[in-house]
């Protein structure tokens, strides 16, 4: 049972444009969501989070939106930069951190 | 503050062998979790240890086991290796409870031939 789903395995975006990464979840008990960024041969690093009492959280170029009724969250990166090319995972915590399958973002110069 | 250290970084083993991976958490972190990353499967939770006790376990066969020592260092063992066990194994530590504050190591790349 995949409680956190990222249906787009890959996404290509031109440099300077907006990148939108999507994530759906099934577990209504999740009260906090996190996004991690992962480069090859490195561990994931925490990017941004959002509490379920909010519908938006912003940190610089990164904004996460949460739609609880749709059980959907999205990560917006604007403007996209070449260094943003990585795999992005969304995660929901219950007793452990449950990750989605990831979306590989490629920023085209 | 030193990060999460995983050793070795790379490992090649033969089918049927066993392997032990090591993880040293951030100082003061009492929880250590292990994840397996394979292409297309994302990060799959293996197990979590807290204060030397297994607190949570994922859906992996009994060939996968772990333990935690009194200094919070953790080891993961895989016996009777199969080709499908080839993956990046990641360790993450956190202070204790809650789904926040995970810090990951760089992982051990295991290749089974």
PDB file of C-alpha atoms in Angstrom:
ATOM      1  CA  UNK A   1       0.000   0.000   0.000  1.00  0.00           C
ATOM      2  CA  UNK A   2       1.725   3.139  -1.280  1.00  0.00           C
ATOM      3  CA  UNK A   3       0.609   5.810   1.185  1.00  0.00           C
ATOM      4  CA  UNK A   4       2.567   8.555  -0.558  1.00  0.00           C
ATOM      5  CA  UNK A   5       2.566   8.686  -4.332  1.00  0.00           C
ATOM      6  CA  UNK A   6       4.503  10.708  -6.827  1.00  0.00           C
ATOM      7  CA  UNK A   7       3.005   9.854 -10.182  1.00  0.00           C
ATOM      8  CA  UNK A   8       5.533  11.669 -12.340  1.00  0.00           C
ATOM      9  CA  UNK A   9       8.860   9.840 -12.360  1.00  0.00           C
ATOM     10  CA  UNK A  10      10.538  12.642 -14.266  1.00  0.00           C
ATOM     11  CA  UNK A  11      10.114  16.288 -15.184  1.00  0.00           C
ATOM     12  CA  UNK A  12      12.143  18.585 -17.431  1.00  0.00           C
ATOM     13  CA  UNK A  13      11.920  22.357 -17.061  1.00  0.00           C
ATOM     14  CA  UNK A  14      13.762  25.200 -18.718  1.00  0.00           C
ATOM     15  CA  UNK A  15      16.038  27.268 -16.543  1.00  0.00           C
ATOM     16  CA  UNK A  16      14.244  30.284 -15.129  1.00  0.00           C
ATOM     17  CA  UNK A  17      10.778  28.760 -15.444  1.00  0.00           C
ATOM     18  CA  UNK A  18       8.639  27.278 -12.686  1.00  0.00           C
ATOM     19  CA  UNK A  19       8.997  23.635 -11.660  1.00  0.00           C
ATOM     20  CA  UNK A  20       5.952  22.003 -10.107  1.00  0.00           C
ATOM     21  CA  UNK A  21       6.314  18.627  -8.438  1.00  0.00           C
ATOM     22  CA  UNK A  22       3.228  16.801  -7.231  1.00  0.00           C
ATOM     23  CA  UNK A  23       2.516  14.342  -4.480  1.00  0.00           C
ATOM     24  CA  UNK A  24      -0.644  12.530  -3.363  1.00  0.00           C
ATOM     25  CA  UNK A  25      -1.211  10.774  -0.071  1.00  0.00           C
ATOM     26  CA  UNK A  26      -3.809   8.420   1.321  1.00  0.00           C
ATOM     27  CA  UNK A  27      -3.161   8.516   5.056  1.00  0.00           C
ATOM     28  CA  UNK A  28      -5.362  11.199   6.630  1.00  0.00           C
ATOM     29  CA  UNK A  29      -3.392  10.829   9.861  1.00  0.00           C
ATOM     30  CA  UNK A  30      -0.368  12.513   8.336  1.00  0.00           C
ATOM     31  CA  UNK A  31      -0.113  15.896  10.035  1.00  0.00           C
ATOM     32  CA  UNK A  32       3.147  17.023   8.548  1.00  0.00           C
ATOM     33  CA  UNK A  33       4.745  16.689   5.157  1.00  0.00           C
ATOM     34  CA  UNK A  34       8.316  17.056   4.076  1.00  0.00           C
ATOM     35  CA  UNK A  35      10.173  17.393   0.809  1.00  0.00           C
ATOM     36  CA  UNK A  36      13.644  15.989   0.400  1.00  0.00           C
ATOM     37  CA  UNK A  37      16.103  16.545  -2.394  1.00  0.00           C
ATOM     38  CA  UNK A  38      18.590  13.904  -3.421  1.00  0.00           C
ATOM     39  CA  UNK A  39      21.663  14.046  -5.610  1.00  0.00           C
ATOM     40  CA  UNK A  40      23.229  10.830  -6.952  1.00  0.00           C
ATOM     41  CA  UNK A  41      25.470   8.978  -4.482  1.00  0.00           C
ATOM     42  CA  UNK A  42      24.319  11.229  -1.627  1.00  0.00           C
ATOM     43  CA  UNK A  43      21.694  10.882   1.048  1.00  0.00           C
ATOM     44  CA  UNK A  44      18.475  12.909   0.821  1.00  0.00           C
ATOM     45  CA  UNK A  45      18.605  16.367   2.339  1.00  0.00           C
ATOM     46  CA  UNK A  46      15.655  18.132   3.876  1.00  0.00           C
ATOM     47  CA  UNK A  47      14.246  20.906   1.702  1.00  0.00           C
ATOM     48  CA  UNK A  48      10.985  22.250   3.076  1.00  0.00           C
ATOM     49  CA  UNK A  49       8.042  21.098   5.177  1.00  0.00           C
ATOM     50  CA  UNK A  50       4.441  21.994   5.827  1.00  0.00           C
ATOM     51  CA  UNK A  51       2.136  21.357   8.744  1.00  0.00           C
ATOM     52  CA  UNK A  52      -1.394  20.179   8.033  1.00  0.00           C
ATOM     53  CA  UNK A  53      -2.766  23.289   9.744  1.00  0.00           C
ATOM     54  CA  UNK A  54      -1.356  25.378   6.904  1.00  0.00           C
ATOM     55  CA  UNK A  55      -2.016  25.343   3.197  1.00  0.00           C
ATOM     56  CA  UNK A  56       1.169  27.049   2.107  1.00  0.00           C
ATOM     57  CA  UNK A  57       4.750  27.371   3.258  1.00  0.00           C
ATOM     58  CA  UNK A  58       7.393  29.400   1.499  1.00  0.00           C
ATOM     59  CA  UNK A  59      11.168  29.397   1.783  1.00  0.00           C
ATOM     60  CA  UNK A  60      12.989  31.452  -0.786  1.00  0.00           C
ATOM     61  CA  UNK A  61      12.473  29.967  -4.221  1.00  0.00           C
ATOM     62  CA  UNK A  62      10.608  26.977  -2.779  1.00  0.00           C
ATOM     63  CA  UNK A  63       6.917  26.931  -1.904  1.00  0.00           C
ATOM     64  CA  UNK A  64       4.883  23.933  -0.819  1.00  0.00           C
ATOM     65  CA  UNK A  65       1.101  23.910  -1.151  1.00  0.00           C
ATOM     66  CA  UNK A  66      -1.173  21.524   0.698  1.00  0.00           C
ATOM     67  CA  UNK A  67      -4.734  20.670  -0.320  1.00  0.00           C
ATOM     68  CA  UNK A  68      -6.077  18.497   2.488  1.00  0.00           C
ATOM     69  CA  UNK A  69      -9.460  17.838   0.888  1.00  0.00           C
ATOM     70  CA  UNK A  70      -7.735  16.453  -2.200  1.00  0.00           C
ATOM     71  CA  UNK A  71      -4.935  14.834  -0.192  1.00  0.00           C
ATOM     72  CA  UNK A  72      -2.484  16.512  -2.496  1.00  0.00           C
ATOM     73  CA  UNK A  73       0.618  18.594  -2.068  1.00  0.00           C
ATOM     74  CA  UNK A  74       2.883  20.281  -4.537  1.00  0.00           C
ATOM     75  CA  UNK A  75       6.331  21.826  -4.500  1.00  0.00           C
ATOM     76  CA  UNK A  76       6.921  24.912  -6.611  1.00  0.00           C
ATOM     77  CA  UNK A  77      10.424  26.039  -7.481  1.00  0.00           C
ATOM     78  CA  UNK A  78      10.715  29.430  -9.096  1.00  0.00           C
ATOM     79  CA  UNK A  79      12.871  30.379 -10.832  1.00  0.00           C
ATOM     80  CA  UNK A  80      14.353  26.968 -11.561  1.00  0.00           C
ATOM     81  CA  UNK A  81      18.134  26.755 -11.622  1.00  0.00           C
ATOM     82  CA  UNK A  82      20.503  24.078 -12.987  1.00  0.00           C
ATOM     83  CA  UNK A  83      21.519  23.162  -9.437  1.00  0.00           C
ATOM     84  CA  UNK A  84      17.927  22.150  -8.771  1.00  0.00           C
ATOM     85  CA  UNK A  85      18.399  19.095 -10.983  1.00  0.00           C
ATOM     86  CA  UNK A  86      17.956  16.210  -8.554  1.00  0.00           C
ATOM     87  CA  UNK A  87      15.420  13.645  -7.395  1.00  0.00           C
ATOM     88  CA  UNK A  88      12.731  15.066  -5.137  1.00  0.00           C
ATOM     89  CA  UNK A  89      10.866  12.976  -2.600  1.00  0.00           C
ATOM     90  CA  UNK A  90       7.799  13.923  -0.650  1.00  0.00           C
ATOM     91  CA  UNK A  91       7.291  12.215   2.688  1.00  0.00           C
ATOM     92  CA  UNK A  92       4.684  11.921   5.364  1.00  0.00           C
ATOM     93  CA  UNK A  93       5.495  10.984   8.916  1.00  0.00           C
ATOM     94  CA  UNK A  94       3.562   8.596  11.011  1.00  0.00           C
ATOM     95  CA  UNK A  95       5.626   6.314  13.196  1.00  0.00           C
ATOM     96  CA  UNK A  96       8.272   6.465  10.480  1.00  0.00           C
ATOM     97  CA  UNK A  97       8.993   8.576   7.452  1.00  0.00           C
ATOM     98  CA  UNK A  98       7.081   7.245   4.443  1.00  0.00           C
ATOM     99  CA  UNK A  99       8.491   8.395   1.137  1.00  0.00           C
ATOM    100  CA  UNK A 100       7.038   8.660  -2.319  1.00  0.00           C
ATOM    101  CA  UNK A 101       8.864   7.080  -5.246  1.00  0.00           C
ATOM    102  CA  UNK A 102      10.476  10.362  -6.237  1.00  0.00           C
ATOM    103  CA  UNK A 103      10.462  12.680  -9.237  1.00  0.00           C
ATOM    104  CA  UNK A 104      13.653  13.283 -11.171  1.00  0.00           C
ATOM    105  CA  UNK A 105      13.789  16.984 -12.031  1.00  0.00           C
ATOM    106  CA  UNK A 106      16.055  18.085 -14.854  1.00  0.00           C
ATOM    107  CA  UNK A 107      16.612  21.786 -15.416  1.00  0.00           C
ATOM    108  CA  UNK A 108      17.540  22.550 -19.006  1.00  0.00           C
ATOM    109  CA  UNK A 109      19.949  25.493 -19.371  1.00  0.00           C
TER     110      UNK A 109
ATOM    111  CA  UNK B   1      28.739  18.751  14.275  1.00  0.00           C
ATOM    112  CA  UNK B   2      29.590  15.537  12.426  1.00  0.00           C
ATOM    113  CA  UNK B   3      26.883  14.136  10.188  1.00  0.00           C
ATOM    114  CA  UNK B   4      25.608  10.603   9.801  1.00  0.00           C
ATOM    115  CA  UNK B   5      28.447   8.324   8.754  1.00  0.00           C
ATOM    116  CA  UNK B   6      27.886   5.144   6.813  1.00  0.00           C
ATOM    117  CA  UNK B   7      30.555   2.585   6.061  1.00  0.00           C
ATOM    118  CA  UNK B   8      31.550   1.239   3.700  1.00  0.00           C
ATOM    119  CA  UNK B   9      30.511   3.507   0.823  1.00  0.00           C
ATOM    120  CA  UNK B  10      30.658   0.757  -1.761  1.00  0.00           C
ATOM    121  CA  UNK B  11      30.458  -2.998  -1.503  1.00  0.00           C
ATOM    122  CA  UNK B  12      30.405  -5.852  -3.979  1.00  0.00           C
ATOM    123  CA  UNK B  13      29.217  -9.242  -2.792  1.00  0.00           C
ATOM    124  CA  UNK B  14      28.343 -12.555  -4.371  1.00  0.00           C
ATOM    125  CA  UNK B  15      24.914 -14.170  -4.259  1.00  0.00           C
ATOM    126  CA  UNK B  16      24.476 -16.257  -1.155  1.00  0.00           C
ATOM    127  CA  UNK B  17      26.929 -14.275   0.932  1.00  0.00           C
ATOM    128  CA  UNK B  18      26.007 -12.070   3.841  1.00  0.00           C
ATOM    129  CA  UNK B  19      26.862  -8.436   4.433  1.00  0.00           C
ATOM    130  CA  UNK B  20      26.970  -6.023   7.360  1.00  0.00           C
ATOM    131  CA  UNK B  21      26.585  -2.286   6.943  1.00  0.00           C
ATOM    132  CA  UNK B  22      27.384   0.259   9.613  1.00  0.00           C
ATOM    133  CA  UNK B  23      25.865   3.595  10.575  1.00  0.00           C
ATOM    134  CA  UNK B  24      27.101   6.124  13.103  1.00  0.00           C
ATOM    135  CA  UNK B  25      24.379   8.671  13.898  1.00  0.00           C
ATOM    136  CA  UNK B  26      24.754  12.296  14.791  1.00  0.00           C
ATOM    137  CA  UNK B  27      25.901  12.701  18.371  1.00  0.00           C
ATOM    138  CA  UNK B  28      22.881  12.838  20.650  1.00  0.00           C
ATOM    139  CA  UNK B  29      20.549  11.171  18.155  1.00  0.00           C
ATOM    140  CA  UNK B  30      19.061   8.020  19.644  1.00  0.00           C
ATOM    141  CA  UNK B  31      16.966   6.903  16.689  1.00  0.00           C
ATOM    142  CA  UNK B  32      18.433   5.257  13.620  1.00  0.00           C
ATOM    143  CA  UNK B  33      16.368   4.230  10.605  1.00  0.00           C
ATOM    144  CA  UNK B  34      17.403   2.245   7.565  1.00  0.00           C
ATOM    145  CA  UNK B  35      16.051   2.647   4.051  1.00  0.00           C
ATOM    146  CA  UNK B  36      16.634   0.831   0.787  1.00  0.00           C
ATOM    147  CA  UNK B  37      16.632   2.801  -2.442  1.00  0.00           C
ATOM    148  CA  UNK B  38      16.198   1.050  -5.766  1.00  0.00           C
ATOM    149  CA  UNK B  39      15.277   2.549  -9.141  1.00  0.00           C
ATOM    150  CA  UNK B  40      11.517   2.913  -9.456  1.00  0.00           C
ATOM    151  CA  UNK B  41      10.845   1.930  -5.847  1.00  0.00           C
ATOM    152  CA  UNK B  42      11.899   5.078  -4.103  1.00  0.00           C
ATOM    153  CA  UNK B  43      12.956   4.848  -0.508  1.00  0.00           C
ATOM    154  CA  UNK B  44      11.645   1.751   1.192  1.00  0.00           C
ATOM    155  CA  UNK B  45      11.669   1.669   4.980  1.00  0.00           C
ATOM    156  CA  UNK B  46      13.526  -1.270   6.490  1.00  0.00           C
ATOM    157  CA  UNK B  47      13.471  -0.684  10.239  1.00  0.00           C
ATOM    158  CA  UNK B  48      14.064   1.817  12.992  1.00  0.00           C
ATOM    159  CA  UNK B  49      15.988   1.401  16.209  1.00  0.00           C
ATOM    160  CA  UNK B  50      15.642   3.550  19.281  1.00  0.00           C
ATOM    161  CA  UNK B  51      17.625   3.001  22.441  1.00  0.00           C
ATOM    162  CA  UNK B  52      18.823  -0.405  21.236  1.00  0.00           C
ATOM    163  CA  UNK B  53      15.273  -1.638  20.538  1.00  0.00           C
ATOM    164  CA  UNK B  54      13.634  -2.135  17.173  1.00  0.00           C
ATOM    165  CA  UNK B  55      10.730   0.279  17.182  1.00  0.00           C
ATOM    166  CA  UNK B  56       9.325  -0.154  13.681  1.00  0.00           C
ATOM    167  CA  UNK B  57       9.790  -2.613  10.869  1.00  0.00           C
ATOM    168  CA  UNK B  58       9.018  -2.456   7.170  1.00  0.00           C
ATOM    169  CA  UNK B  59       7.935  -5.216   4.808  1.00  0.00           C
ATOM    170  CA  UNK B  60      11.228  -6.914   4.163  1.00  0.00           C
ATOM    171  CA  UNK B  61      12.052 -10.612   4.567  1.00  0.00           C
ATOM    172  CA  UNK B  62      13.775 -11.919   7.662  1.00  0.00           C
ATOM    173  CA  UNK B  63      17.078 -11.966   5.778  1.00  0.00           C
ATOM    174  CA  UNK B  64      17.258  -8.280   6.631  1.00  0.00           C
ATOM    175  CA  UNK B  65      18.077  -7.599  10.252  1.00  0.00           C
ATOM    176  CA  UNK B  66      19.631  -4.905  12.322  1.00  0.00           C
ATOM    177  CA  UNK B  67      20.754  -3.912  15.736  1.00  0.00           C
ATOM    178  CA  UNK B  68      21.717  -0.869  17.691  1.00  0.00           C
ATOM    179  CA  UNK B  69      24.443  -0.519  20.261  1.00  0.00           C
ATOM    180  CA  UNK B  70      24.471   1.447  23.484  1.00  0.00           C
ATOM    181  CA  UNK B  71      26.321   4.307  21.764  1.00  0.00           C
ATOM    182  CA  UNK B  72      23.447   4.484  19.208  1.00  0.00           C
ATOM    183  CA  UNK B  73      25.593   3.155  16.382  1.00  0.00           C
ATOM    184  CA  UNK B  74      23.644   0.728  14.250  1.00  0.00           C
ATOM    185  CA  UNK B  75      24.415  -2.161  11.964  1.00  0.00           C
ATOM    186  CA  UNK B  76      22.289  -3.735   9.283  1.00  0.00           C
ATOM    187  CA  UNK B  77      22.816  -7.297   8.147  1.00  0.00           C
ATOM    188  CA  UNK B  78      21.570  -9.019   5.028  1.00  0.00           C
ATOM    189  CA  UNK B  79      22.034 -12.772   4.817  1.00  0.00           C
ATOM    190  CA  UNK B  80      21.851 -15.051   1.780  1.00  0.00           C
ATOM    191  CA  UNK B  81      22.199 -12.156  -0.627  1.00  0.00           C
ATOM    192  CA  UNK B  82      20.122 -12.091  -3.791  1.00  0.00           C
ATOM    193  CA  UNK B  83      20.702 -10.086  -6.967  1.00  0.00           C
ATOM    194  CA  UNK B  84      17.640  -7.999  -6.121  1.00  0.00           C
ATOM    195  CA  UNK B  85      19.308  -6.790  -2.942  1.00  0.00           C
ATOM    196  CA  UNK B  86      21.545  -4.566  -5.023  1.00  0.00           C
ATOM    197  CA  UNK B  87      20.614  -1.075  -3.905  1.00  0.00           C
ATOM    198  CA  UNK B  88      21.675   2.042  -2.077  1.00  0.00           C
ATOM    199  CA  UNK B  89      21.160   1.538   1.647  1.00  0.00           C
ATOM    200  CA  UNK B  90      20.580   4.732   3.558  1.00  0.00           C
ATOM    201  CA  UNK B  91      20.720   5.348   7.243  1.00  0.00           C
ATOM    202  CA  UNK B  92      19.005   8.293   8.911  1.00  0.00           C
ATOM    203  CA  UNK B  93      19.206   9.496  12.472  1.00  0.00           C
ATOM    204  CA  UNK B  94      17.017  11.767  14.526  1.00  0.00           C
ATOM    205  CA  UNK B  95      16.742  12.750  18.154  1.00  0.00           C
ATOM    206  CA  UNK B  96      13.819  10.551  19.103  1.00  0.00           C
ATOM    207  CA  UNK B  97      10.200  10.836  18.205  1.00  0.00           C
ATOM    208  CA  UNK B  98       8.189  12.550  15.531  1.00  0.00           C
ATOM    209  CA  UNK B  99       8.616  12.552  11.785  1.00  0.00           C
ATOM    210  CA  UNK B 100      10.901  15.524  11.640  1.00  0.00           C
ATOM    211  CA  UNK B 101      14.571  16.182  11.899  1.00  0.00           C
ATOM    212  CA  UNK B 102      15.798  13.168   9.926  1.00  0.00           C
ATOM    213  CA  UNK B 103      19.389  13.497   8.774  1.00  0.00           C
ATOM    214  CA  UNK B 104      20.598  11.007   6.231  1.00  0.00           C
ATOM    215  CA  UNK B 105      24.005   9.554   5.601  1.00  0.00           C
ATOM    216  CA  UNK B 106      25.437   9.255   2.098  1.00  0.00           C
ATOM    217  CA  UNK B 107      24.557   5.605   1.916  1.00  0.00           C
ATOM    218  CA  UNK B 108      26.248   2.322   1.127  1.00  0.00           C
ATOM    219  CA  UNK B 109      26.004   1.151  -2.466  1.00  0.00           C
ATOM    220  CA  UNK B 110      25.682  -2.632  -2.396  1.00  0.00           C
ATOM    221  CA  UNK B 111      26.108  -4.591  -5.596  1.00  0.00           C
ATOM    222  CA  UNK B 112      25.335  -8.301  -5.587  1.00  0.00           C
ATOM    223  CA  UNK B 113      26.829 -10.291  -8.456  1.00  0.00           C
TER     224      UNK B 113
END
